[in-house]
Every structure is written in structure tokens, then in C-alpha cells.
mmCIF file of C-alpha atoms and ligand atoms in Angstrom:
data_model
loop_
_atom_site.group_PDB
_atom_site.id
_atom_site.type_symbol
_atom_site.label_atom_id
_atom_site.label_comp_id
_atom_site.label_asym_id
_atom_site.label_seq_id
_atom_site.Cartn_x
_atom_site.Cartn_y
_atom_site.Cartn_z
ATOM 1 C CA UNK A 1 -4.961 24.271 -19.231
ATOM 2 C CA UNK A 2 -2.873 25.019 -22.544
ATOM 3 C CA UNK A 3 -0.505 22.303 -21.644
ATOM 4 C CA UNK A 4 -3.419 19.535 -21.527
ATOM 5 C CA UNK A 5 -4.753 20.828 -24.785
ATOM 6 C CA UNK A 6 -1.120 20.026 -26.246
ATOM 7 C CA UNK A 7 -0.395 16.872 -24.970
ATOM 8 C CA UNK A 8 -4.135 15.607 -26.446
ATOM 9 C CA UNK A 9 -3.184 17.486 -29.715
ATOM 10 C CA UNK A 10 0.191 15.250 -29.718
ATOM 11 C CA UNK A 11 -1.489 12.079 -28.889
ATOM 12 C CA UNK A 12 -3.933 12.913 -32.096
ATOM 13 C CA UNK A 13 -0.712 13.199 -34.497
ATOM 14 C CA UNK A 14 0.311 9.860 -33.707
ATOM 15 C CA UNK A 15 -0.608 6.527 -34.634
ATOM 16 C CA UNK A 16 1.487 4.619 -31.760
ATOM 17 C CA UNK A 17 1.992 5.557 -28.575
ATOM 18 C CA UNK A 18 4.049 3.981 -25.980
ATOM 19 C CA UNK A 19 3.586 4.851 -22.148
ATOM 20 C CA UNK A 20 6.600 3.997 -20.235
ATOM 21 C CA UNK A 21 7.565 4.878 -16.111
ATOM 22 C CA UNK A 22 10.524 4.333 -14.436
ATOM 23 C CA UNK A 23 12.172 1.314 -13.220
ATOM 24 C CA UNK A 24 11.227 -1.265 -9.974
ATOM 25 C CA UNK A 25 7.661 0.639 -10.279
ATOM 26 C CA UNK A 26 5.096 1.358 -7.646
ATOM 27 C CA UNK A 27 1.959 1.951 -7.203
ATOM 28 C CA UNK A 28 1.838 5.193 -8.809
ATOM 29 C CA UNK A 29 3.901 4.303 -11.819
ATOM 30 C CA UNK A 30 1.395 1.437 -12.383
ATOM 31 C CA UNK A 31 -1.164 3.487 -12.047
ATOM 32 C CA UNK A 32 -0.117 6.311 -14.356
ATOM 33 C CA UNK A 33 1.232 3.975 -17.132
ATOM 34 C CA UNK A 34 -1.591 1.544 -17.289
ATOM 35 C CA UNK A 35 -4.142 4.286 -16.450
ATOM 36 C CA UNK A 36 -3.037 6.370 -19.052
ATOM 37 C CA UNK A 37 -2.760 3.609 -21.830
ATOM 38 C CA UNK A 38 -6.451 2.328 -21.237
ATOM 39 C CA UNK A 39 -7.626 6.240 -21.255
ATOM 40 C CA UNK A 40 -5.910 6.658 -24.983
ATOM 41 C CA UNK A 41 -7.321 2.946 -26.016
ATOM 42 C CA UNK A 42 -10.998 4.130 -25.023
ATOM 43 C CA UNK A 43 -10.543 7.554 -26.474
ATOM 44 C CA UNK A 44 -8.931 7.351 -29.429
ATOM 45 C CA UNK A 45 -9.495 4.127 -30.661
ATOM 46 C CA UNK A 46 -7.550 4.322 -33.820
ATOM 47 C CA UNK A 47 -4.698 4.208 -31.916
ATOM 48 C CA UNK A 48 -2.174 1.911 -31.221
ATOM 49 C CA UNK A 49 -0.924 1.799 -27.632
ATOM 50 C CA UNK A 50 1.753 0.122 -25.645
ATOM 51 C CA UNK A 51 2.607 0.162 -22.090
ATOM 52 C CA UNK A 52 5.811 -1.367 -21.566
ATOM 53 C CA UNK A 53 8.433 -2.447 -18.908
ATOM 54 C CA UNK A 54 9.197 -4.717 -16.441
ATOM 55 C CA UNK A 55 6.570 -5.788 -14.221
ATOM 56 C CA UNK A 56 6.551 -6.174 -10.123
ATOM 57 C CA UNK A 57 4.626 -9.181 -8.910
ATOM 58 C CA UNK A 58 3.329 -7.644 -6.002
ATOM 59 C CA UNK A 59 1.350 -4.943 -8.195
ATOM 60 C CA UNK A 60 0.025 -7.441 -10.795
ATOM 61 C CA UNK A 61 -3.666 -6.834 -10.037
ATOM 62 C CA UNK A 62 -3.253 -3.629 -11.182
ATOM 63 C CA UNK A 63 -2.720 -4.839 -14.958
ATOM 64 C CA UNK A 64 0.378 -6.198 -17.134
ATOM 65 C CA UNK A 65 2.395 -5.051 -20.004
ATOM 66 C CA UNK A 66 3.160 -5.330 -23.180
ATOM 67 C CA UNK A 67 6.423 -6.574 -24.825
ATOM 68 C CA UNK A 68 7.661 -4.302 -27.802
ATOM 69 C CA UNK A 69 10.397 -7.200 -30.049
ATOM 70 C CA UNK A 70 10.574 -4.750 -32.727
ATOM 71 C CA UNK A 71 13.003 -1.526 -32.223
ATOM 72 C CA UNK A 72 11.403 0.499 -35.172
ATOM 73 C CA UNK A 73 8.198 0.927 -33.431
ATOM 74 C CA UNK A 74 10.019 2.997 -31.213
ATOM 75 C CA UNK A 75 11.170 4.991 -33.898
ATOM 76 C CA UNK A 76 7.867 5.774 -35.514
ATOM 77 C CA UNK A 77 6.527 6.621 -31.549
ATOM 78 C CA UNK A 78 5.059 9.262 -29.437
ATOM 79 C CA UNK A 79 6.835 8.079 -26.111
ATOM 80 C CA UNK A 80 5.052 9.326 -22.821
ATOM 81 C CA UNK A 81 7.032 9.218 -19.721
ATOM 82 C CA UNK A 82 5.241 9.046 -16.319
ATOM 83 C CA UNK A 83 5.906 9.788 -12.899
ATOM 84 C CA UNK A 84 10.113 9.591 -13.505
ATOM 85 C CA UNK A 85 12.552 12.307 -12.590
ATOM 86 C CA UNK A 86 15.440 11.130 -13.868
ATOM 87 C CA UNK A 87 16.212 9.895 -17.600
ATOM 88 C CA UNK A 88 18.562 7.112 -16.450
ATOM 89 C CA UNK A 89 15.324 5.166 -14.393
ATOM 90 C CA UNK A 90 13.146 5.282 -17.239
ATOM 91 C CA UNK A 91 12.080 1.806 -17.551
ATOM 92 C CA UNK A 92 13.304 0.756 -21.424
ATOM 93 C CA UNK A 93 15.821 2.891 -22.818
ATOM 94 C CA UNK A 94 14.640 2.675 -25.530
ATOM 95 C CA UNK A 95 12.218 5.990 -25.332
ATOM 96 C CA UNK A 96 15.130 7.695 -26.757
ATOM 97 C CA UNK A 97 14.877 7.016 -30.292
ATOM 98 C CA UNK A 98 11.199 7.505 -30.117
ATOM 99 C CA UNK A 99 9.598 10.360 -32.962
ATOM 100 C CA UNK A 100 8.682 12.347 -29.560
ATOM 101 C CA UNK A 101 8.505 12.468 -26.087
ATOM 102 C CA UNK A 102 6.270 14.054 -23.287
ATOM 103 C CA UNK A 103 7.331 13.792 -19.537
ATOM 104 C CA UNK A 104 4.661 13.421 -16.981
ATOM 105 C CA UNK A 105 5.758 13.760 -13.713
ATOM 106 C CA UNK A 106 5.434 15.343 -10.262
ATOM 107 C CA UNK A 107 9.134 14.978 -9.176
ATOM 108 C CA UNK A 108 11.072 17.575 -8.580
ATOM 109 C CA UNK A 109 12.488 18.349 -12.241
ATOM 110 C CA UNK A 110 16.048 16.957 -11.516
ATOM 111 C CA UNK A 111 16.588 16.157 -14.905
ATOM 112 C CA UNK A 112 14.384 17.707 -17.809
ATOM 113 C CA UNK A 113 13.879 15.675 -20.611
ATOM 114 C CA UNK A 114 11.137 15.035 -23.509
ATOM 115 C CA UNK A 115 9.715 17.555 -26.345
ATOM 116 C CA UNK A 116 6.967 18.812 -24.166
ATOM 117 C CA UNK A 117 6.936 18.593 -20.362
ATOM 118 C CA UNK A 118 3.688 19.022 -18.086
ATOM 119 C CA UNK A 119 6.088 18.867 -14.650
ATOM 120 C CA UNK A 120 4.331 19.791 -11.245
ATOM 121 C CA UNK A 121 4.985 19.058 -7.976
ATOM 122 C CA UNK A 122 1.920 20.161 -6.229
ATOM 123 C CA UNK A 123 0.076 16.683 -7.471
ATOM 124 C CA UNK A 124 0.378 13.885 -4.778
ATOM 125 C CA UNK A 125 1.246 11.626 -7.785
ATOM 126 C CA UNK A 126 1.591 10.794 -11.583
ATOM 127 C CA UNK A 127 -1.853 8.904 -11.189
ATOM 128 C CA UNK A 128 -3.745 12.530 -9.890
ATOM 129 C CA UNK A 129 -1.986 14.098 -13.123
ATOM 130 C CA UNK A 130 -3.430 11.605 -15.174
ATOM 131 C CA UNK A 131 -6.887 11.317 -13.824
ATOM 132 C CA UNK A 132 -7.298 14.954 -13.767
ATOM 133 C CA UNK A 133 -6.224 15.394 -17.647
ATOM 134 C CA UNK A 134 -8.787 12.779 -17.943
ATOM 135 C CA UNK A 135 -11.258 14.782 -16.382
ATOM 136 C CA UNK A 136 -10.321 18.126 -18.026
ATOM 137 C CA UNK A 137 -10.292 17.104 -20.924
ATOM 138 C CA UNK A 138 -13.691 15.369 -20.842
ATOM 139 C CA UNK A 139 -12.261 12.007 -21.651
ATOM 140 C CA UNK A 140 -14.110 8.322 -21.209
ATOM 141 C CA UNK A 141 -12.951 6.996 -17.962
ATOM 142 C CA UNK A 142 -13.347 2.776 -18.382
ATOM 143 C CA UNK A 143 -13.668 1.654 -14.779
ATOM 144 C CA UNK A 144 -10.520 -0.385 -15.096
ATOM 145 C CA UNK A 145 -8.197 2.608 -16.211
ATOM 146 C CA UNK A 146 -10.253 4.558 -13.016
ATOM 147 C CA UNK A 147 -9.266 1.800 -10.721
ATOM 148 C CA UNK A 148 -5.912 1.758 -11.493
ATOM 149 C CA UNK A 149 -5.338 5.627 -11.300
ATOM 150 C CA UNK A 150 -7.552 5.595 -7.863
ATOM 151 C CA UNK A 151 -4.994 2.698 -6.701
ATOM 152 C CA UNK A 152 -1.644 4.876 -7.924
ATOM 153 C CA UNK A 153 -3.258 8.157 -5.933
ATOM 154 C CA UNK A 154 -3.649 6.111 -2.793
ATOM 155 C CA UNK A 155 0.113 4.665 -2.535
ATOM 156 C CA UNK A 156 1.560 7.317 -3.554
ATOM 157 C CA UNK A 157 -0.499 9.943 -0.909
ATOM 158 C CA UNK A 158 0.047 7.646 1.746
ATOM 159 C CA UNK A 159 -3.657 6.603 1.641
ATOM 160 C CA UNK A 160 -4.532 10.398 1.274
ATOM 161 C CA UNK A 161 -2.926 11.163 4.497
ATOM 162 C CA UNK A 162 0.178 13.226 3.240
ATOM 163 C CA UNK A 163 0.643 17.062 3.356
ATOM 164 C CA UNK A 164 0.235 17.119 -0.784
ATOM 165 C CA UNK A 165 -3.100 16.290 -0.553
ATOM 166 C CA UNK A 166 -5.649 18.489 -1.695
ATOM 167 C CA UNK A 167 -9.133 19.416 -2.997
ATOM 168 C CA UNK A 168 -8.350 18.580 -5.939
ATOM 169 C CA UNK A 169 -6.971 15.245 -5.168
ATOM 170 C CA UNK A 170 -10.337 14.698 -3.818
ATOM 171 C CA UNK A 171 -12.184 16.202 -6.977
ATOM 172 C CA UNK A 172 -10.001 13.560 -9.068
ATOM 173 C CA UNK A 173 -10.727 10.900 -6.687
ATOM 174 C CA UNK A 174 -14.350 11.580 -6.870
ATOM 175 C CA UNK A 175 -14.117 11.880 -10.942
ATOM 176 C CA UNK A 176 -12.742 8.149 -10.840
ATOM 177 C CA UNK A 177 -15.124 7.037 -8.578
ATOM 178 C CA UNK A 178 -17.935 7.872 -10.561
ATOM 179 C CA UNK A 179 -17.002 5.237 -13.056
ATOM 180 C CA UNK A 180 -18.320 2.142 -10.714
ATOM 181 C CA UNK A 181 -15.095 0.824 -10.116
ATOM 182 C CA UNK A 182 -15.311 -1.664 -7.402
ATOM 183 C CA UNK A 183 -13.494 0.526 -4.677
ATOM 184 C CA UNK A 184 -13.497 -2.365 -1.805
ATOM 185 C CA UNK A 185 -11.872 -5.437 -4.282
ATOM 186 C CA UNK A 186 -8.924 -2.826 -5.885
ATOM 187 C CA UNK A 187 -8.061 -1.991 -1.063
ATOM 188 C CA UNK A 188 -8.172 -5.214 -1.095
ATOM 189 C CA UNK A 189 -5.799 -6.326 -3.245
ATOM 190 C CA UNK A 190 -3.714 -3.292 -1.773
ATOM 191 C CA UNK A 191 -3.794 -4.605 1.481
ATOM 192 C CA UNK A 192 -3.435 -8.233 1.513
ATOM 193 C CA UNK A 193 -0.201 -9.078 2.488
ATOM 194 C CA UNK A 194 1.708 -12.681 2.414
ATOM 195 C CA UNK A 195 3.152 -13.981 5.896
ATOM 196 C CA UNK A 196 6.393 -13.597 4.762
ATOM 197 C CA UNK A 197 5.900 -9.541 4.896
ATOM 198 C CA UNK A 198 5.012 -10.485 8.593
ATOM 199 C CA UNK A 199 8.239 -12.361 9.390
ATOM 200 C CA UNK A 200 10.310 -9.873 6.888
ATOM 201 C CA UNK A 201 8.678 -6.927 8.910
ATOM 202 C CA UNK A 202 9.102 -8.877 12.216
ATOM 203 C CA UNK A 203 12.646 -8.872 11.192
ATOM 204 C CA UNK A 204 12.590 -4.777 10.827
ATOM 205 C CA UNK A 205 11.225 -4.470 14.229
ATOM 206 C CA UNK A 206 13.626 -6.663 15.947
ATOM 207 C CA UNK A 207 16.471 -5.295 14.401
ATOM 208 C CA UNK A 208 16.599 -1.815 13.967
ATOM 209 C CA UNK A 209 18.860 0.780 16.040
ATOM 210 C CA UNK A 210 17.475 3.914 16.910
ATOM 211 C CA UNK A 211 19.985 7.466 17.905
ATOM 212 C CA UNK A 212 19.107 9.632 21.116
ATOM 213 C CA UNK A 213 18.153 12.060 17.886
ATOM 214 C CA UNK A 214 15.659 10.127 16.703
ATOM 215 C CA UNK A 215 17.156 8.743 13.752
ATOM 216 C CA UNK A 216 16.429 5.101 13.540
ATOM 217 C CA UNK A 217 18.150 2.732 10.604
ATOM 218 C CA UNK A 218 17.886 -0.919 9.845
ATOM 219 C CA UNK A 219 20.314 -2.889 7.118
ATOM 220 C CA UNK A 220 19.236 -5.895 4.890
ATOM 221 C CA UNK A 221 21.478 -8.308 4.471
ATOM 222 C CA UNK A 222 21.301 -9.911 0.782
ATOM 223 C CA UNK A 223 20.568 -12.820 2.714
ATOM 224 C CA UNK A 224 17.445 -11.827 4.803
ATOM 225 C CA UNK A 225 15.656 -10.467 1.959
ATOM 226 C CA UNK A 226 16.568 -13.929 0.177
ATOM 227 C CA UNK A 227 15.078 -15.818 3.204
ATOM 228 C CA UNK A 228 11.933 -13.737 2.879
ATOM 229 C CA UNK A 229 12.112 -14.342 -1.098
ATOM 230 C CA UNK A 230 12.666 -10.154 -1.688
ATOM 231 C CA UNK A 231 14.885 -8.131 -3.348
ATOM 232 C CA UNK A 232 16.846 -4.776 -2.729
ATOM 233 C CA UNK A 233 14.389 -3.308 -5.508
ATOM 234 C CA UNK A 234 11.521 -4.539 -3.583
ATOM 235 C CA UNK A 235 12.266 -3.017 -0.614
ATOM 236 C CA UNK A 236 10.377 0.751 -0.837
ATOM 237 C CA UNK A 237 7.576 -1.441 0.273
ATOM 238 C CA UNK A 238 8.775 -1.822 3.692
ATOM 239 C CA UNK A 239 10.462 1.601 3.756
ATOM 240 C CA UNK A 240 8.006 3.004 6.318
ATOM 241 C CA UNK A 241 7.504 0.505 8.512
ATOM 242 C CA UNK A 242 9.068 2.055 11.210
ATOM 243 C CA UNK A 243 7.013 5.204 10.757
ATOM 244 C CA UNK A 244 4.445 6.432 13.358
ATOM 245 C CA UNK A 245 6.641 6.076 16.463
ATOM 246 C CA UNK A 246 6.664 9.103 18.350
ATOM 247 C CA UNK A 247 10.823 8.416 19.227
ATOM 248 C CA UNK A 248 11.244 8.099 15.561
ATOM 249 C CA UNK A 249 12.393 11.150 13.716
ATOM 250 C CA UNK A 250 13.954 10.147 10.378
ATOM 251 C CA UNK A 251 14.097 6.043 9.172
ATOM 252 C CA UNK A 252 16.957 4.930 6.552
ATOM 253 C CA UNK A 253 16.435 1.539 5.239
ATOM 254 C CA UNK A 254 19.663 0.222 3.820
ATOM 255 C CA UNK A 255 19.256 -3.006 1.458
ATOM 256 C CA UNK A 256 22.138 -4.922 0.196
ATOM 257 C CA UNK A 257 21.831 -5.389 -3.421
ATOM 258 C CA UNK A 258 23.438 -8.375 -5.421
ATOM 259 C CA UNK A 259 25.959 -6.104 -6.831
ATOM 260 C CA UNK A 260 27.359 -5.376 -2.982
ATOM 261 C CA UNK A 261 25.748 -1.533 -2.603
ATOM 262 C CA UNK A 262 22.937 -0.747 -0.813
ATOM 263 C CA UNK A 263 19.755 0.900 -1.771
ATOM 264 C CA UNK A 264 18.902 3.558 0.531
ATOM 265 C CA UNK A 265 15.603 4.546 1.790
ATOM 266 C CA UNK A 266 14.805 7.932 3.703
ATOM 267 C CA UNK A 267 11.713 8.644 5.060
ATOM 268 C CA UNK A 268 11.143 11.445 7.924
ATOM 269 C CA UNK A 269 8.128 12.683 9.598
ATOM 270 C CA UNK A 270 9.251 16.542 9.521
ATOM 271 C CA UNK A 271 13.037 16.675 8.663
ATOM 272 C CA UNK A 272 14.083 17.600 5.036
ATOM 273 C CA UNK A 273 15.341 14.277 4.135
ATOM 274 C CA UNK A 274 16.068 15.153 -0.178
ATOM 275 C CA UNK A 275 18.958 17.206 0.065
ATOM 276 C CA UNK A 276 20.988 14.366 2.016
ATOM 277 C CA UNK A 277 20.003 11.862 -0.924
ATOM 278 C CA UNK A 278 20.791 14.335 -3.289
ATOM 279 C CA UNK A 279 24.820 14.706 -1.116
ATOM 280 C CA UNK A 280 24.728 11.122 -1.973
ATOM 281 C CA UNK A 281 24.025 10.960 -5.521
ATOM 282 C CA UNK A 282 20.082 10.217 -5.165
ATOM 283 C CA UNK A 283 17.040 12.656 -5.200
ATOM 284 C CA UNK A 284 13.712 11.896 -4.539
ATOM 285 C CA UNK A 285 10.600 14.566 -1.780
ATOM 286 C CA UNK A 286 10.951 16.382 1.046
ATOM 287 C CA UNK A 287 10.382 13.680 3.333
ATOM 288 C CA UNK A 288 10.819 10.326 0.865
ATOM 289 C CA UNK A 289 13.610 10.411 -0.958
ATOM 290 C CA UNK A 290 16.553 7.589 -2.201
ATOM 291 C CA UNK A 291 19.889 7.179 -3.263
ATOM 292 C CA UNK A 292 22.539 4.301 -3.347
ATOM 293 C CA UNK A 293 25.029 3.557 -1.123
ATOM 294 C CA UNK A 294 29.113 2.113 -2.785
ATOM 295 C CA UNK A 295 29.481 0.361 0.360
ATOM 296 C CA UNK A 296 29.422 -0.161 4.402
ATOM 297 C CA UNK A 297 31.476 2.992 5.012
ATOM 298 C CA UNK A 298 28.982 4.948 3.212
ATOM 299 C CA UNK A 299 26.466 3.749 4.504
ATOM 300 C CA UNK A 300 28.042 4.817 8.167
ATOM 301 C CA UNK A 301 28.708 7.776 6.925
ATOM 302 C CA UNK A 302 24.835 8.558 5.567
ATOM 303 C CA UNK A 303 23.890 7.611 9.695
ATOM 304 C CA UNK A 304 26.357 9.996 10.873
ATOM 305 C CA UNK A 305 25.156 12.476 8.862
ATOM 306 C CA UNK A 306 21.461 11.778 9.470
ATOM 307 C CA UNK A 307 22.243 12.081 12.767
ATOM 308 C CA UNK A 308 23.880 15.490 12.916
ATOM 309 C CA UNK A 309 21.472 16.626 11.021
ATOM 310 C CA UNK A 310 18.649 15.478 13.529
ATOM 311 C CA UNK A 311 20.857 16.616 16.481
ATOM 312 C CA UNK A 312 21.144 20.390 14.909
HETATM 313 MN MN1 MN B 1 4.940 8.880 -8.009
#
């Protein structure tokens, strides 16, 4: 692919490279970013590389980052962005005085940006983009960039259960396999929870109120997620906890942030759930998708709508 060939070609010109995702990061971000950093550190090892941005504790076996003081490396930069849609989340703003910039990404392309984009949204994730340039392009795959690409695929497919999953999903998953990564300590890590997710989800269960339509909705007080020490941003880890019910047609998740809005998460298992996110000023998949909500009445207004759209 002629678009692989020129993003390798780019990395060559430079002598710093900063990898950067977008903001409150997941799985996939982590996995994209750090994946991607550790494939241009083994490869090109001339290179300087930085993967920067604020971490989330819950993802810190995955790998840290780096702090950039000076603004002029920036300057000097090839920038690449993965797995964010939109220039306003990208994690450090400061991307945009970079020399050049590539976007990675399997969003929808909301908001072009960067010198050279590689956008497609038939990959289940950022990480599968990554790992398969890897592949392609007949890089060294260190266990430890492997791992963390293998560990952004599997959040981001829903454990390779989602419709986006593919062949070649599985060909990239194989690729990163062959490396010797240790495939039972990186689950895991994924899976081991703290007992406050069990009272927080506990919580979820007991509170949530479900539509003769099937649309079901639960909002987080600032003040639960402080009992359960969690944020608003924290909160697309819980976002499909109230999937798998037969009943259950769509599930909002509405989280009170400090600032007095709400974060909203959508999740369906059928309905198109992106183009009432996008009515309210978010974006996001077909059936996963986010936006933020001013205040209460909005957020009675999303449910209304949700609901309509479930009773059509
Ligand atoms: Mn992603």
C-alpha cells in the first residue's frame, strides 16, 4: 500500500518524532501511541521518539509517557496522530506547530487534519492500523510494542466480538503473536478489576431506568463517581455495562462532570446511535458514539429522543 510506503518515507526524513492520541485515552489509543513509538525506536534507531500526553491509571501496564518541557521540539517534529477524529481531542495541542503531521485513525473522518492522512474505517482500531503497517512493511515487532497493539485491538473490538472484525484483524493478531508476548499476563492485567468497579457497577444496576422501547439510561452524580474515586472522563469504562440484556435496546450513560455538563455515552446493540451524538454536538460509530450534554434539560431531551427513535 502506497500510503504505508509514505508514511515510512516521512518517518525516515525526520530526526524526532512525536506520537500523540487523543485525550482521556483507551485502550486503543494506548495501544496505537505506545505501539507505534516502540516500532519506530526498534526500527529506526537513529531516531528520536516521544509519546506524549496525559496518562490514565487504569491503563498503566500498558506503558507511560514522556514529558516534552521544551516547545521547539515540537517545531522541528514529525507529529503522528493516532486513533483521533477530531483536532480539538488531540491530547497536547501542541501538534500544531509541529514541521508535519500524519493522522492515523479509523474514525469516521469528521474533521481532516495533518499533511498526509491514512484514514479507514474498516479497521476495528488504531492498534490493527498500526500492527498491520508493522507487518507490511516488514518491520521488527519487540514483544512489548506487540503486546500493547494486541491489548489496543482487543478493547477496542470488544474482545474481537464486534461486527468490524475481520480476517485481517486475525492475520494482525496472529503477526503480534508471533513475537512471544506473554498473551495470558497482558488479559490479565485487562481484566482485573478493583472492588470499587463492583460497588460503582452495583450502583449502575440498581439504578438505571429502562423505556417500554428498550432504551435504558443511568446518570452519575459528581458525587457517586467521587464515592467510587472516578471521574466523568473515566467513565467509557463502564459504558456497556448494561449491554447483553435482551430488554435492552440502546444504553446512554450520562456522567456529571465538575464543570456541571454531562458526558454522554451511547452504546446500542443494532440502532444507529452516531447521528444522535452528532444532533448533539458529539460524533463517535455506528453503535458507540459520545457527545456532551449543557445540562439536565438536555440530557431529558437526548432520552426523549432516544426513545422516539427506538419507538419508530
Ligand atoms: Mn480507537
Amino acid at each position: 500500500m502506497e500510503i504505508l510506503k509514505q508514511i515510512e518515507n516521512e518517518i525516515k526524513n525526520f530526526q524526532t518524532i512525536i506520537v500523540q492520541r487523543h485525550i482521556n485515552p483507551d485502550g486503543d489509543a494506548y495501544g496505537s501511541q505506545l505501539g507505534l513509538k516502540w516500532l519506530i525506536e526498534e526500527n529506526f534507531k537513529d531516531k528520536k521518539c516521544y509519546a506524549v500526553g496525559e496518562p490514565m491509571e487504569w491503563l498503566s501496564y500498558v506503558g507511560s509517557f514522556d514529558k516534552i518541557e521544551n516547545d521547539d521540539i515540537f517545531k522541528e517534529a514529525l507529529v503522528i496522530v493516532t486513533d483521533c477524529g477530531n483536532v480539538e481531542r488531540i491530547d497536547d495541542q501542541r501538534f500544531s506547530t509541529a514541521n508535519k503531521i500524519i493522522k492515523i485513525d479509523h474514525h469516521p473522518n469528521a474533521t481532516p487534519y495533518g499533511d498526509l492522512m491514512w484514514v479507514d474505517t474498516t479497521y476495528t482500531s488504531a492498534s490493527e492500523m498500526i500492527g498491520f503497517m508493522a507487518l507490511q512493511l516488514n518491520w521488527s515487532i519487540p514483544p512489548k510494542a506487540a503486546r500493547a497493539i494486541f491489548n489496543g485491538i482487543v478493547t477496542d473490538s470488544g474482545r474481537f466480538m464486534y461486527r468490524g472484525v475481520s480476517s485481517r484483524t486475525f492475520d494482525v493478531a496472529s503477526g503480534l503473536l508471533k513475537t512471544g508476548f506473554d498473551l495470558e499476563e497482558m488479559y490479565k492485567n485487562l481484566n482485573t478489576r478493583k472492588l470499587s468497579e463492583l460497588s460503582f457497577t452495583n450502583f449502575i444496576y440498581s439504578n438505571f431506568k429502562l423505556t417500554k422501547n428498550g432504551l435504558a439510561t443511568i446518570v452519575v452524580p459528581v458525587s457517586e463517581m467521587q464515592k467510587h474515586g472516578l471521574t466523568a472522563e473515566m467513565m467509557n469504562k463502564y459504558a456497556n455495562t448494561l449491554a447483553g440484556f435482551q430488554e435492552i435496546k440502546m444504553w446512554i450513560t450520562f456522567s456529571e462532570r465538575s464543570d456541571g455538563q454531562y458526558r454522554v455515552e451511547f452504546r446500542s446493540s443494532g440502532t444507529l446511535v452516531n447521528q444522535l451524538a452528532i444532533k448533539y454536538g458529539g460524533g463517535g460509530h455506528a453503535q458507540a458514539a459520545g457527545a456532551i450534554a449543557p445540562d439536565l434539560k438536555t440530557v431529558q431531551d437526548i432520552i426523549d429522543d432516544a426513545d422516539k427513535l427506538l419507538g419508530e
